[in-house]
Every structure is written in structure tokens, then in C-alpha cells.
Amino acid sequence: MRRTPALVAGIVSLLGCAEARLACPQRGGAPWLDLSTEHFLVHTDLTAEQARASIATLEQIHASLHQAAWQGAPAPRVRLEIVLLRSLGELNQFMPRAVEGVTWSDQGGKQLIIAQAGQASALYTVRGGDRILKVNRAVRPDVTLAHEIAHALNNSFLRRQPLWLAEGLAEYLETVTYDAGSRRSTIGEPPGMLMARFNRRDRRPKPDILLADRRVVRTTDEVRAFYADSWALVHWLLNRRPAQFNRFQHRLRQGDDPDAAWDAEIGVRGAELDDAVAGYLDEILRNGGEYHLFSVEVPIWDGQVRSAPMSDGEVHALWARMLRASPAAVPAERIGAEVQEALRQDPLSPAVLEVALPELAPDERLDRARAAVAAHPDDWRAHALLADALESLPDRAAALEQATARGPQSFELLRALSRVRAAQGRGDEAVELAMRALSLGGVNPVSLIVLSTGLAVSGNCPEAVRVLRRALDFADHGASQEALQQLRERASLLEQGGCGTPDSMTSKN
């Protein structure tokens, strides 16, 4: 893994109970906590002291990346939701053993990041060409989560972002380290694992493919090559074409087409690009090449941490979400068992019902949502659940208005109300709500589609198309070809003048 020695100090390493079966608190397991700060909501079974140290480390990473990469720009208000488990053994009860962390989005675009708290494996040997490297396989959330924090920041600042740039920047920025003594963050050290990969005689970077081929990567080898080559291209650009790369990113911030921006500012393609990046890496591998380490001063984070215990029902509901997020197929019966246990333990908890209601029949969803509102009249999530269970637009609008009055900072609520306003033909209101949702919830394809719909209903076809093109940038990686084709057809329809009236894209789904 990447070397991030200083930041790991706040992420604990727990080696005990790695194979113990995870249990909820009622059955003898560790208590679970919800901790929240300005930029993070963390669910964890760490001790209170360990959890506070971990979330403080995450805020330090966020501050370091923002200061280093986007110095001077206002920090986004996006809050990332994270599950932080105590050990690899616990993580492996939800994820395949090869998985070190997962970022998962549900159908509504709500993101969940799952990692563990720093349990390390032994050193192992990597042979690369004529060199033998000892690599520490410490699996640390300060690397896994730095990658996702970098995505959240970059998505807020770059209006257009081809996949190679999105992942290459995140791979580059995840190398962040922080020295509390000097209060400086440093980014840019080439990761040992990637350099070992490029030190093989049969492995040369092929960055030109990244510019020409936007197909979804599927095999393990394709994924590894994609991430490695994306990192190599970004590292080369930052160190050998910094002025051009800055102008290229400026064009993307303005919403320019990525291919046109590349040709205007950087230009080099084909074998010339492949040779330039390969030669740059060869210079580094032979210890004769130079590269820049970006270092900035960042104060030690000392913000407020809010903490609350999770109920047993909420813990089981969270476990159901984690199982749904697993890259491996999980039997529906196992997920269903967690959902049923969550309902048994806490049948009217909005946090439980958020997970359980999609699997219930429509009449039962409506009854349970109404009961949740009666039991928790001041909880915005209960009113949001009721809105989702209702059918008529006026009823849904009224429920969402009640919800937003109680949770004005919830991007999910603003996005849902934007959909309703668009369906009602109130495009200007829909656009305003969608923009606020993007500000609070970060940039993702679902939120961009909602904004595009509002723009279309308001009659602003050109901007609706530009927003959809931006959604395609983010949706390419991992989205189904069917979903991508629907987005392209939607953009084509708007380009032909299909604006000004609500249509099927203003539905709840």
C-alpha cells in the first residue's frame, strides 16, 4: 500500500479478535457509536477514545488535501458517511478477503464508505525487474479514505472530469502525510506498489489509451492497469507539464469538453505520450529522476466531535447496508435476516426504516412511515420516508416541505423536492433546490440528473445538456451500459429541443 506514516497515528491498529463473530451489543458485542464532524459521519464499534482519534485524523486528511490541492477555495460542505470497523476480521465478515475497503452508492446516489481501523499484515517481497522491494501491506484507512476524500473535493471543484483524471488525482492525493511537529502536509511521493509494477520489464504505462478509450474496466488486470496508468499520467503532468496541466484543469472547471481541453493545452497523444510518461518513470526508478513534493502548512484540526450511541436495531440496519455494498454476491436471505432483526429491535426508528421500507409492500411502507412520523414528529427522516411512500404529487410535496423544515441541510430532501417541483412544472424552483443539494451533498450522477431535469423543465436546454454530459463523466466508471445509454439518449433529446415540460425523468425513480 502507499506510504502515509504520519497520519496513521490517529488510526488505531487492533490485532485481537480478528476472527471473532461480530455481534450486536445486546448479544455481547462492542457498543456502536455515531460520531459526526463538519465533514464526516462515522459509524463504528471502536471505543469512544479510539473513534474520536480516528475521526480527527479524517478531518486532518480533509484539511490537508483541501489546502494542498485547492488552496484558497472555500471548503465544500459535503459530509462523507463512513463505517469504520475494528479489524480486518470484522471487515471480512461483510466483504471478500481481497477487499480492503468499499465505496458504495445506493440507487438514490447515497454513498457509504466501508473500511477498517488499521490492522496490518506482514511485509512481503515484490520482485520488479532487477530490483527486490520489501512492501508493507499495512491496510490502513488513512489511505483508503484519503482516496475517497480526494474524490469528494475534486468533484466539487471540477465541472468536467474524465475517469483517468478522477482516479489519477485521487491516487496522487492519497499519498498525503502530515507532520504534527511542523504542521505541514506533504503529497506526491511515488507509491512503492505502483513503482514496483512499473519496474517490470513487461509493464510500460499506456496513458494514451486513457484518453481514447472510455469503456468500463471489468477484469482485475484492467482495473490495476487503469489506476496505475492514471496515476502515472497525473504524476507526469504535475511534474513535467505543470503550467499546461493547470490550464487544462481550469478549462474543466469552466465546463469545457475534456478532449478539446486536452488538445488545446497539452496536445501530445499516441506513442509520443506513452514514451514521455514511460521515460519519466524510468528516470525515477533509476533514482536519477526528479519529482516535486507538494508541501503546505496546515493547522492541527481541533474541531467539535458529536457522539451518540447506536441502538441495536440501527446496528443491524447498518449491517444490512454493508452486505448490500459487498462486491461479492450476498444471499438475499442473509440481508433480509438483518433487516428483520433491525425491525424487531427498533420498529419505528427512521434509521431502520430507511433500510427496511424498500423491501416492504406499498401498503405496509405507507403504514410504517405514518407510524414513524407519529413516533418521531421532529425527525426529518420520518417525514422523508412518508413522502417516498406517498403517490400524489401534492401529498409528496407537503411531506417533503415538512421534512426540509426539520432537516434543511439534508441534500437527499432537497433533491427529492426538486424532483417533485420539476414534475409539477416548477422548473426554476427545481433548479434552485438541485443546486443547494449539490452544494450540500457533493457531485454525483444522480444529483446531476436531477439538476438537468430541473433545467430542462425551466426551458434551459443548453445547460441541461452540459450537466448531463458532466453526469456521464462520473457515471462511466461502474455504471451499466443500459444506464449510460439512457443518459446519452436523454442528452440527445434535449439537444433536439425537448425542453420545457415535465417528462418521465421527473418521477421518484
Short mmCIF file of C-alpha atoms in Angstrom, two decimals:
data_model
loop_
_atom_site.label_atom_id
_atom_site.label_comp_id
_atom_site.label_asym_id
_atom_site.label_seq_id
_atom_site.Cartn_x
_atom_site.Cartn_y
_atom_site.Cartn_z
CA MET A 1 0.00 0.00 0.00
CA ARG A 2 1.01 3.67 -0.17
CA ARG A 3 3.28 5.13 2.47
CA THR A 4 1.48 7.53 4.79
CA PRO A 5 3.48 7.29 8.00
CA ALA A 6 2.39 10.32 9.99
CA LEU A 7 -1.36 10.37 9.51
CA VAL A 8 -1.70 6.79 10.68
CA ALA A 9 -1.01 7.91 14.24
CA GLY A 10 -4.67 8.71 14.75
CA ILE A 11 -5.94 5.45 13.24
CA VAL A 12 -5.61 2.60 15.70
CA SER A 13 -4.21 -0.85 14.94
CA LEU A 14 -6.16 -3.64 16.61
CA LEU A 15 -4.88 -7.18 16.30
CA GLY A 16 -7.16 -9.04 18.71
CA CYS A 17 -10.46 -10.81 17.99
CA ALA A 18 -9.79 -10.82 14.24
CA GLU A 19 -11.81 -13.98 13.71
CA ALA A 20 -14.48 -13.46 16.37
CA ARG A 21 -18.01 -13.39 15.02
CA LEU A 22 -19.36 -9.87 15.09
CA ALA A 23 -22.28 -9.49 17.50
CA CYS A 24 -24.60 -6.63 18.28
CA PRO A 25 -24.32 -5.05 21.76
CA GLN A 26 -27.38 -6.91 23.08
CA ARG A 27 -25.61 -10.21 22.37
CA GLY A 28 -22.31 -9.27 23.95
CA GLY A 29 -20.73 -7.32 21.11
CA ALA A 30 -18.99 -3.99 21.38
CA PRO A 31 -21.23 -0.92 21.55
CA TRP A 32 -21.57 1.08 18.34
CA LEU A 33 -21.32 4.85 18.08
CA ASP A 34 -22.33 7.54 15.62
CA LEU A 35 -19.76 10.34 15.51
CA SER A 36 -20.13 13.45 13.40
CA THR A 37 -17.96 16.41 12.50
CA GLU A 38 -18.21 19.08 9.82
CA HIS A 39 -17.20 16.70 7.02
CA PHE A 40 -17.82 13.17 8.33
CA LEU A 41 -20.46 10.88 9.82
CA VAL A 42 -18.75 7.76 11.18
CA HIS A 43 -20.45 4.57 12.40
CA THR A 44 -18.01 2.44 14.40
CA ASP A 45 -17.51 -0.19 17.07
CA LEU A 46 -14.21 1.35 18.17
CA THR A 47 -14.00 2.62 21.72
CA ALA A 48 -15.05 6.23 22.19
CA GLU A 49 -11.43 7.37 22.56
CA GLN A 50 -10.25 5.45 19.50
CA ALA A 51 -13.20 6.66 17.44
CA ARG A 52 -12.57 10.30 18.30
CA ALA A 53 -8.90 9.93 17.35
CA SER A 54 -9.88 8.31 14.05
CA ILE A 55 -12.43 10.93 13.04
CA ALA A 56 -9.99 13.69 14.00
CA THR A 57 -7.45 12.05 11.67
CA LEU A 58 -10.02 12.05 8.85
CA GLU A 59 -10.64 15.76 9.36
CA GLN A 60 -6.88 16.34 9.29
CA ILE A 61 -6.66 14.47 5.98
CA HIS A 62 -9.54 16.55 4.61
CA ALA A 63 -7.89 19.82 5.67
CA SER A 64 -4.54 18.69 4.25
CA LEU A 65 -5.94 17.71 0.86
CA HIS A 66 -8.05 20.84 0.56
CA GLN A 67 -5.16 23.11 1.44
CA ALA A 68 -2.70 21.32 -0.85
CA ALA A 69 -4.92 20.81 -3.90
CA TRP A 70 -7.46 23.65 -3.76
CA GLN A 71 -5.78 26.28 -1.61
CA GLY A 72 -7.80 29.47 -1.33
CA ALA A 73 -11.10 27.96 -2.49
CA PRO A 74 -13.93 27.59 0.05
CA ALA A 75 -14.06 24.09 1.52
CA PRO A 76 -17.09 22.07 0.33
CA ARG A 77 -19.77 21.33 2.92
CA VAL A 78 -20.12 17.72 1.80
CA ARG A 79 -20.26 15.17 4.65
CA LEU A 80 -18.99 11.66 3.93
CA GLU A 81 -20.64 8.68 5.65
CA ILE A 82 -18.15 6.05 6.78
CA VAL A 83 -18.25 2.70 8.56
CA LEU A 84 -15.00 2.12 10.45
CA LEU A 85 -14.60 -1.45 11.74
CA ARG A 86 -12.10 -2.57 14.35
CA SER A 87 -10.20 -5.15 12.32
CA LEU A 88 -9.71 -6.97 9.04
CA GLY A 89 -11.52 -9.92 10.56
CA GLU A 90 -14.64 -7.82 11.06
CA LEU A 91 -14.38 -6.34 7.57
CA ASN A 92 -14.09 -9.82 6.09
CA GLN A 93 -17.45 -10.77 7.60
CA PHE A 94 -19.03 -8.37 5.11
CA MET A 95 -16.50 -8.20 2.25
CA PRO A 96 -14.35 -10.69 0.34
CA ARG A 97 -10.89 -11.14 1.85
CA ALA A 98 -9.16 -9.36 -1.05
CA VAL A 99 -11.19 -6.19 -0.42
CA GLU A 100 -9.56 -3.52 1.76
CA GLY A 101 -12.39 -1.02 1.56
CA VAL A 102 -15.51 -0.26 -0.43
CA THR A 103 -17.29 2.87 -1.58
CA TRP A 104 -20.90 2.07 -2.44
CA SER A 105 -23.81 4.17 -3.69
CA ASP A 106 -27.42 3.01 -3.50
CA GLN A 107 -29.94 3.66 -6.25
CA GLY A 108 -30.58 7.13 -4.89
CA GLY A 109 -26.90 8.03 -5.00
CA LYS A 110 -26.42 7.90 -1.22
CA GLN A 111 -22.81 6.93 -0.61
CA LEU A 112 -21.37 4.68 2.10
CA ILE A 113 -17.63 4.10 2.60
CA ILE A 114 -16.61 0.94 4.48
CA ALA A 115 -13.10 0.43 5.86
CA GLN A 116 -11.28 -0.96 8.91
CA ALA A 117 -9.18 0.66 11.54
CA GLY A 118 -5.66 -0.21 10.55
CA GLN A 119 -4.82 -3.84 11.22
CA ALA A 120 -1.52 -4.60 9.47
CA SER A 121 -0.34 -7.71 7.65
CA ALA A 122 3.28 -8.83 7.38
CA LEU A 123 5.88 -7.47 4.98
CA TYR A 124 6.13 -9.29 1.70
CA THR A 125 8.52 -9.25 -1.25
CA VAL A 126 7.83 -7.77 -4.68
CA ARG A 127 10.24 -8.52 -7.49
CA GLY A 128 10.43 -5.84 -10.16
CA GLY A 129 12.97 -6.29 -12.94
CA ASP A 130 16.40 -6.27 -11.34
CA ARG A 131 15.14 -4.93 -8.02
CA ILE A 132 13.62 -6.57 -4.94
CA LEU A 133 11.35 -4.37 -2.83
CA LYS A 134 10.02 -5.03 0.65
CA VAL A 135 6.48 -3.68 0.77
CA ASN A 136 4.50 -3.14 3.96
CA ARG A 137 1.00 -4.46 3.34
CA ALA A 138 -0.49 -2.39 6.14
CA VAL A 139 -4.14 -1.95 5.25
CA ARG A 140 -4.90 1.50 6.55
CA PRO A 141 -8.00 3.66 6.24
CA ASP A 142 -5.84 6.77 6.09
CA VAL A 143 -5.01 5.63 2.54
CA THR A 144 -8.35 4.13 1.55
CA LEU A 145 -10.28 7.08 2.93
CA ALA A 146 -7.86 9.73 1.70
CA HIS A 147 -8.65 8.46 -1.79
CA GLU A 148 -12.39 8.96 -1.25
CA ILE A 149 -11.93 12.34 0.45
CA ALA A 150 -9.90 13.43 -2.58
CA HIS A 151 -12.76 12.39 -4.86
CA ALA A 152 -15.27 14.41 -2.82
CA LEU A 153 -13.08 17.51 -3.04
CA ASN A 154 -12.23 17.16 -6.73
CA ASN A 155 -15.85 16.52 -7.67
CA SER A 156 -16.81 19.81 -6.04
CA PHE A 157 -14.27 21.84 -8.00
CA LEU A 158 -14.04 20.25 -11.47
CA ARG A 159 -17.21 20.61 -13.58
CA ARG A 160 -15.91 18.07 -16.09
CA GLN A 161 -13.73 15.16 -15.03
CA PRO A 162 -12.78 12.24 -17.29
CA LEU A 163 -12.24 8.99 -15.44
CA TRP A 164 -8.48 8.88 -15.77
CA LEU A 165 -8.24 12.33 -14.19
CA ALA A 166 -10.70 11.49 -11.39
CA GLU A 167 -8.82 8.36 -10.35
CA GLY A 168 -5.34 9.62 -11.17
CA LEU A 169 -5.79 12.69 -8.98
CA ALA A 170 -7.24 10.58 -6.16
CA GLU A 171 -4.34 8.11 -6.41
CA TYR A 172 -1.90 11.02 -6.31
CA LEU A 173 -3.56 12.84 -3.41
CA GLU A 174 -3.98 9.73 -1.24
CA THR A 175 -0.21 9.81 -0.65
CA VAL A 176 -0.74 12.69 1.78
CA THR A 177 1.29 12.71 5.00
CA TYR A 178 1.05 15.12 7.92
CA ASP A 179 3.80 16.10 10.36
CA ALA A 180 2.19 17.42 13.53
CA GLY A 181 5.51 18.88 14.70
CA SER A 182 6.00 21.15 11.71
CA ARG A 183 2.26 21.26 10.94
CA ARG A 184 2.95 20.56 7.30
CA SER A 185 1.24 18.24 4.83
CA THR A 186 3.21 16.66 2.01
CA ILE A 187 1.87 15.00 -1.14
CA GLY A 188 3.48 13.39 -4.16
CA GLU A 189 5.77 10.56 -3.06
CA PRO A 190 5.52 7.78 -5.71
CA PRO A 191 3.76 4.76 -4.11
CA GLY A 192 6.02 1.75 -3.72
CA MET A 193 3.48 -0.72 -5.09
CA LEU A 194 2.97 1.24 -8.30
CA MET A 195 6.68 1.79 -8.82
CA ALA A 196 7.26 -1.94 -8.35
CA ARG A 197 4.64 -2.57 -11.02
CA PHE A 198 6.28 -0.19 -13.49
CA ASN A 199 9.71 -1.66 -12.74
CA ARG A 200 8.70 -4.87 -14.51
CA ARG A 201 10.22 -5.17 -17.98
CA ASP A 202 6.84 -6.16 -19.46
CA ARG A 203 4.86 -3.33 -17.93
CA ARG A 204 5.01 0.10 -19.50
CA PRO A 205 2.36 2.77 -18.92
CA LYS A 206 -0.07 3.32 -21.78
CA PRO A 207 -1.69 6.64 -20.95
CA ASP A 208 -2.85 7.30 -24.49
CA ILE A 209 -5.45 4.53 -24.07
CA LEU A 210 -6.91 6.51 -21.16
CA LEU A 211 -7.58 9.45 -23.45
CA ALA A 212 -9.05 7.37 -26.26
CA ASP A 213 -10.93 4.53 -24.56
CA ARG A 214 -13.75 5.28 -22.08
CA ARG A 215 -15.03 1.74 -21.76
CA VAL A 216 -15.80 0.39 -18.30
CA VAL A 217 -12.92 -1.69 -16.95
CA ARG A 218 -14.05 -5.12 -15.80
CA THR A 219 -11.19 -7.58 -15.19
CA THR A 220 -8.78 -7.31 -12.29
CA ASP A 221 -5.83 -6.72 -14.62
CA GLU A 222 -7.72 -3.96 -16.45
CA VAL A 223 -8.59 -2.27 -13.17
CA ARG A 224 -4.98 -2.38 -11.95
CA ALA A 225 -3.66 -1.06 -15.25
CA PHE A 226 -6.27 1.70 -15.33
CA TYR A 227 -5.42 3.01 -11.84
CA ALA A 228 -1.67 2.69 -12.33
CA ASP A 229 -1.64 4.42 -15.70
CA SER A 230 -3.99 7.15 -14.44
CA TRP A 231 -1.65 7.87 -11.52
CA ALA A 232 1.39 7.85 -13.83
CA LEU A 233 -0.21 10.33 -16.23
CA VAL A 234 -1.21 12.73 -13.44
CA HIS A 235 2.23 12.47 -11.81
CA TRP A 236 3.92 13.23 -15.14
CA LEU A 237 1.62 16.17 -15.83
CA LEU A 238 2.19 17.71 -12.40
CA ASN A 239 5.97 17.35 -12.68
CA ARG A 240 6.68 17.85 -16.38
CA ARG A 241 3.73 19.91 -17.66
CA PRO A 242 2.53 21.83 -14.56
CA ALA A 243 1.51 25.07 -16.29
CA GLN A 244 -0.33 23.25 -19.08
CA PHE A 245 -1.99 20.94 -16.56
CA ASN A 246 -3.23 23.92 -14.55
CA ARG A 247 -4.74 25.48 -17.67
CA PHE A 248 -6.30 22.13 -18.61
CA GLN A 249 -7.97 21.87 -15.19
CA HIS A 250 -9.11 25.48 -15.41
CA ARG A 251 -10.93 24.63 -18.64
CA LEU A 252 -12.58 21.67 -16.93
CA ARG A 253 -13.68 23.91 -14.07
CA GLN A 254 -15.36 26.09 -16.70
CA GLY A 255 -17.15 23.04 -18.11
CA ASP A 256 -15.16 22.59 -21.33
CA ASP A 257 -15.12 19.26 -23.14
CA PRO A 258 -12.19 17.21 -21.73
CA ASP A 259 -10.86 16.12 -25.14
CA ALA A 260 -10.94 19.64 -26.52
CA ALA A 261 -9.31 20.97 -23.35
CA TRP A 262 -6.53 18.38 -23.63
CA ASP A 263 -5.79 19.22 -27.24
CA ALA A 264 -5.81 22.96 -26.52
CA GLU A 265 -3.47 22.87 -23.52
CA ILE A 266 -1.40 19.69 -23.63
CA GLY A 267 -1.79 18.24 -27.11
CA VAL A 268 0.57 15.28 -27.01
CA ARG A 269 -1.05 11.91 -27.73
CA GLY A 270 -0.27 8.43 -29.07
CA ALA A 271 3.19 6.87 -28.87
CA GLU A 272 4.74 10.25 -28.06
CA LEU A 273 2.68 10.46 -24.84
CA ASP A 274 3.33 6.82 -23.89
CA ASP A 275 7.08 7.26 -24.39
CA ALA A 276 7.18 10.51 -22.41
CA VAL A 277 5.44 9.04 -19.37
CA ALA A 278 7.42 5.78 -19.54
CA GLY A 279 10.70 7.67 -19.76
CA TYR A 280 9.75 9.84 -16.80
CA LEU A 281 9.01 6.77 -14.64
CA ASP A 282 12.24 5.09 -15.75
CA GLU A 283 14.19 8.12 -14.54
CA ILE A 284 12.56 7.86 -11.11
CA LEU A 285 13.15 4.10 -10.88
CA ARG A 286 16.84 4.57 -11.58
CA ASN A 287 17.00 7.18 -8.78
CA GLY A 288 18.14 9.83 -11.23
CA GLY A 289 14.79 11.41 -11.91
CA GLU A 290 13.41 14.39 -10.06
CA TYR A 291 9.87 14.99 -8.96
CA HIS A 292 8.22 17.62 -6.80
CA LEU A 293 6.75 17.02 -3.35
CA PHE A 294 3.98 19.49 -2.62
CA SER A 295 4.15 20.75 0.96
CA VAL A 296 1.79 23.18 2.67
CA GLU A 297 1.25 24.36 6.22
CA VAL A 298 -1.97 23.07 7.78
CA PRO A 299 -3.07 23.75 11.38
CA ILE A 300 -3.82 20.77 13.62
CA TRP A 301 -7.55 20.06 13.47
CA ASP A 302 -9.31 20.66 16.80
CA GLY A 303 -12.97 20.93 15.81
CA GLN A 304 -16.04 19.62 17.59
CA VAL A 305 -16.95 15.92 17.59
CA ARG A 306 -20.56 14.97 18.36
CA SER A 307 -21.20 11.43 19.55
CA ALA A 308 -24.30 9.31 20.16
CA PRO A 309 -24.86 5.59 20.80
CA MET A 310 -26.49 3.46 18.10
CA SER A 311 -29.40 1.23 19.03
CA ASP A 312 -29.24 -2.50 18.28
CA GLY A 313 -31.83 -2.02 15.55
CA GLU A 314 -29.73 0.69 13.93
CA VAL A 315 -26.67 -1.56 14.08
CA HIS A 316 -28.47 -4.39 12.28
CA ALA A 317 -29.82 -1.95 9.68
CA LEU A 318 -26.26 -0.71 9.09
CA TRP A 319 -25.05 -4.28 8.67
CA ALA A 320 -27.74 -4.84 6.04
CA ARG A 321 -26.46 -1.81 4.14
CA MET A 322 -22.90 -3.12 4.38
CA LEU A 323 -23.93 -6.51 2.99
CA ARG A 324 -25.67 -4.81 0.10
CA ALA A 325 -22.43 -2.94 -0.57
CA SER A 326 -20.32 -6.10 -0.82
CA PRO A 327 -18.68 -6.70 -4.23
CA ALA A 328 -19.44 -10.39 -3.77
CA ALA A 329 -22.95 -11.77 -4.11
CA VAL A 330 -24.60 -11.97 -0.68
CA PRO A 331 -27.67 -14.24 -0.29
CA ALA A 332 -30.86 -12.21 -0.06
CA GLU A 333 -31.83 -14.29 2.97
CA ARG A 334 -28.83 -13.03 4.93
CA ILE A 335 -29.60 -9.39 4.16
CA GLY A 336 -33.26 -10.00 4.90
CA ALA A 337 -32.42 -11.52 8.27
CA GLU A 338 -30.53 -8.38 9.28
CA VAL A 339 -33.43 -6.20 8.13
CA GLN A 340 -35.96 -8.28 10.08
CA GLU A 341 -33.82 -8.20 13.21
CA ALA A 342 -33.48 -4.43 12.87
CA LEU A 343 -37.28 -4.09 12.62
CA ARG A 344 -37.76 -6.39 15.61
CA GLN A 345 -35.34 -4.39 17.74
CA ASP A 346 -36.44 -0.89 16.72
CA PRO A 347 -39.57 -0.99 14.51
CA LEU A 348 -40.18 2.77 14.32
CA SER A 349 -36.61 4.05 14.08
CA PRO A 350 -36.25 6.22 10.94
CA ALA A 351 -32.69 4.92 10.50
CA VAL A 352 -34.02 1.34 10.47
CA LEU A 353 -36.97 2.13 8.22
CA GLU A 354 -34.72 3.83 5.66
CA VAL A 355 -33.15 0.41 5.10
CA ALA A 356 -36.27 -1.75 5.56
CA LEU A 357 -39.04 0.07 3.69
CA PRO A 358 -37.81 -0.58 0.12
CA GLU A 359 -38.31 -4.31 0.72
CA LEU A 360 -41.89 -3.98 2.01
CA ALA A 361 -45.19 -3.92 0.11
CA PRO A 362 -46.54 -0.42 -0.75
CA ASP A 363 -49.36 -0.51 1.82
CA GLU A 364 -47.03 -1.63 4.59
CA ARG A 365 -44.49 1.04 3.63
CA LEU A 366 -47.14 3.73 3.95
CA ASP A 367 -48.44 2.43 7.30
CA ARG A 368 -44.95 2.17 8.80
CA ALA A 369 -43.97 5.61 7.50
CA ARG A 370 -47.04 7.19 9.07
CA ALA A 371 -46.31 5.40 12.35
CA ALA A 372 -42.71 6.67 12.24
CA VAL A 373 -43.93 10.27 11.79
CA ALA A 374 -46.28 9.85 14.76
CA ALA A 375 -43.47 8.42 16.89
CA HIS A 376 -40.78 10.87 15.72
CA PRO A 377 -42.58 14.05 14.61
CA ASP A 378 -39.42 16.16 14.79
CA ASP A 379 -37.18 13.76 12.82
CA TRP A 380 -36.84 14.84 9.19
CA ARG A 381 -36.09 11.27 8.12
CA ALA A 382 -39.56 10.12 9.19
CA HIS A 383 -41.25 12.77 7.04
CA ALA A 384 -38.94 11.88 4.13
CA LEU A 385 -39.98 8.23 4.42
CA LEU A 386 -43.62 9.26 4.33
CA ALA A 387 -43.03 11.38 1.22
CA ASP A 388 -41.39 8.44 -0.52
CA ALA A 389 -44.34 6.18 0.31
CA LEU A 390 -46.99 8.60 -0.98
CA GLU A 391 -48.15 8.67 -4.60
CA SER A 392 -49.81 12.02 -5.31
CA LEU A 393 -47.53 14.95 -6.07
CA PRO A 394 -49.29 17.40 -3.69
CA ASP A 395 -49.08 14.91 -0.81
CA ARG A 396 -45.43 14.16 -1.51
CA ALA A 397 -44.66 17.87 -1.76
CA ALA A 398 -46.35 18.58 1.58
CA ALA A 399 -44.45 15.77 3.33
CA LEU A 400 -41.15 16.93 1.87
CA GLU A 401 -41.83 20.50 2.95
CA GLN A 402 -42.34 19.21 6.49
CA ALA A 403 -39.10 17.24 6.21
CA THR A 404 -36.99 20.12 4.87
CA ALA A 405 -38.27 22.39 7.63
CA ARG A 406 -36.72 19.92 10.11
CA GLY A 407 -33.65 18.98 8.08
CA PRO A 408 -32.69 21.96 5.91
CA GLN A 409 -29.13 20.64 5.44
CA SER A 410 -30.19 17.26 4.01
CA PHE A 411 -29.23 17.08 0.36
CA GLU A 412 -31.44 14.00 -0.13
CA LEU A 413 -34.51 16.02 0.88
CA LEU A 414 -33.63 18.96 -1.36
CA ARG A 415 -33.05 16.61 -4.26
CA ALA A 416 -36.35 14.80 -3.70
CA LEU A 417 -38.25 18.09 -3.51
CA SER A 418 -36.51 19.24 -6.68
CA ARG A 419 -37.88 16.17 -8.47
CA VAL A 420 -41.38 16.94 -7.25
CA ARG A 421 -41.17 20.61 -8.28
CA ALA A 422 -39.97 19.59 -11.74
CA ALA A 423 -42.85 17.12 -12.06
CA GLN A 424 -45.19 19.97 -11.10
CA GLY A 425 -43.71 22.11 -13.88
CA ARG A 426 -41.98 24.49 -11.47
CA GLY A 427 -38.59 24.35 -13.13
CA ASP A 428 -36.95 27.41 -11.56
CA GLU A 429 -37.68 26.13 -8.06
CA ALA A 430 -36.42 22.69 -9.07
CA VAL A 431 -33.12 24.17 -10.26
CA GLU A 432 -32.61 26.17 -7.06
CA LEU A 433 -33.27 23.11 -4.91
CA ALA A 434 -30.99 20.91 -7.01
CA MET A 435 -28.16 23.44 -6.77
CA ARG A 436 -28.47 23.52 -2.99
CA ALA A 437 -28.44 19.71 -2.95
CA LEU A 438 -25.22 19.66 -4.96
CA SER A 439 -23.65 22.16 -2.57
CA LEU A 440 -24.50 20.05 0.48
CA GLY A 441 -24.23 16.52 -0.88
CA GLY A 442 -21.40 16.71 -3.35
CA VAL A 443 -21.40 15.90 -7.02
CA ASN A 444 -22.69 12.54 -8.20
CA PRO A 445 -24.59 11.35 -11.27
CA VAL A 446 -27.99 11.19 -9.55
CA SER A 447 -27.80 14.79 -8.30
CA LEU A 448 -26.63 15.98 -11.70
CA ILE A 449 -29.53 14.23 -13.43
CA VAL A 450 -31.96 15.92 -11.03
CA LEU A 451 -30.41 19.31 -11.81
CA SER A 452 -30.55 18.61 -15.54
CA THR A 453 -34.23 17.72 -15.26
CA GLY A 454 -34.98 20.99 -13.50
CA LEU A 455 -33.08 22.93 -16.13
CA ALA A 456 -34.96 21.14 -18.90
CA VAL A 457 -38.34 21.90 -17.33
CA SER A 458 -37.34 25.55 -16.92
CA GLY A 459 -36.51 25.67 -20.64
CA ASN A 460 -32.71 25.92 -20.36
CA CYS A 461 -31.84 23.13 -22.78
CA PRO A 462 -28.16 24.02 -23.45
CA GLU A 463 -27.25 24.00 -19.75
CA ALA A 464 -29.32 20.84 -19.16
CA VAL A 465 -27.25 19.09 -21.82
CA ARG A 466 -23.97 20.32 -20.31
CA VAL A 467 -24.99 19.00 -16.90
CA LEU A 468 -25.89 15.61 -18.38
CA ARG A 469 -22.51 15.44 -20.11
CA ARG A 470 -20.96 16.06 -16.72
CA ALA A 471 -23.05 13.23 -15.26
CA LEU A 472 -21.70 10.93 -17.95
CA ASP A 473 -18.14 11.73 -16.86
CA PHE A 474 -18.91 10.45 -13.37
CA ALA A 475 -21.24 7.63 -14.40
CA ASP A 476 -18.89 5.87 -16.83
CA HIS A 477 -16.95 4.00 -14.16
CA GLY A 478 -19.11 1.15 -12.94
CA ALA A 479 -22.43 2.23 -14.47
CA SER A 480 -24.30 -0.25 -16.62
CA GLN A 481 -24.25 0.25 -20.36
CA GLU A 482 -28.04 0.47 -20.24
CA ALA A 483 -27.91 3.36 -17.77
CA LEU A 484 -25.26 5.15 -19.81
CA GLN A 485 -27.28 4.72 -22.99
CA GLN A 486 -30.32 6.23 -21.29
CA LEU A 487 -28.26 9.25 -20.30
CA ARG A 488 -26.95 9.65 -23.83
CA GLU A 489 -30.46 9.38 -25.28
CA ARG A 490 -31.70 11.94 -22.79
CA ALA A 491 -28.92 14.34 -23.78
CA SER A 492 -29.72 13.78 -27.45
CA LEU A 493 -33.41 14.52 -26.82
CA LEU A 494 -32.56 17.76 -25.05
CA GLU A 495 -30.19 18.78 -27.84
CA GLN A 496 -33.12 18.40 -30.23
CA GLY A 497 -35.19 20.84 -28.17
CA GLY A 498 -37.10 18.53 -25.79
CA CYS A 499 -37.31 21.14 -23.03
CA GLY A 500 -39.99 22.97 -21.15
CA THR A 501 -42.34 20.20 -19.97
CA PRO A 502 -42.12 17.57 -17.23
CA ASP A 503 -41.42 14.06 -18.51
CA SER A 504 -40.65 10.56 -17.26
CA MET A 505 -37.32 11.66 -15.72
CA THR A 506 -39.16 13.70 -13.11
CA SER A 507 -40.54 10.58 -11.43
CA LYS A 508 -39.42 9.38 -7.99
CA ASN A 509 -37.06 6.92 -9.58
#
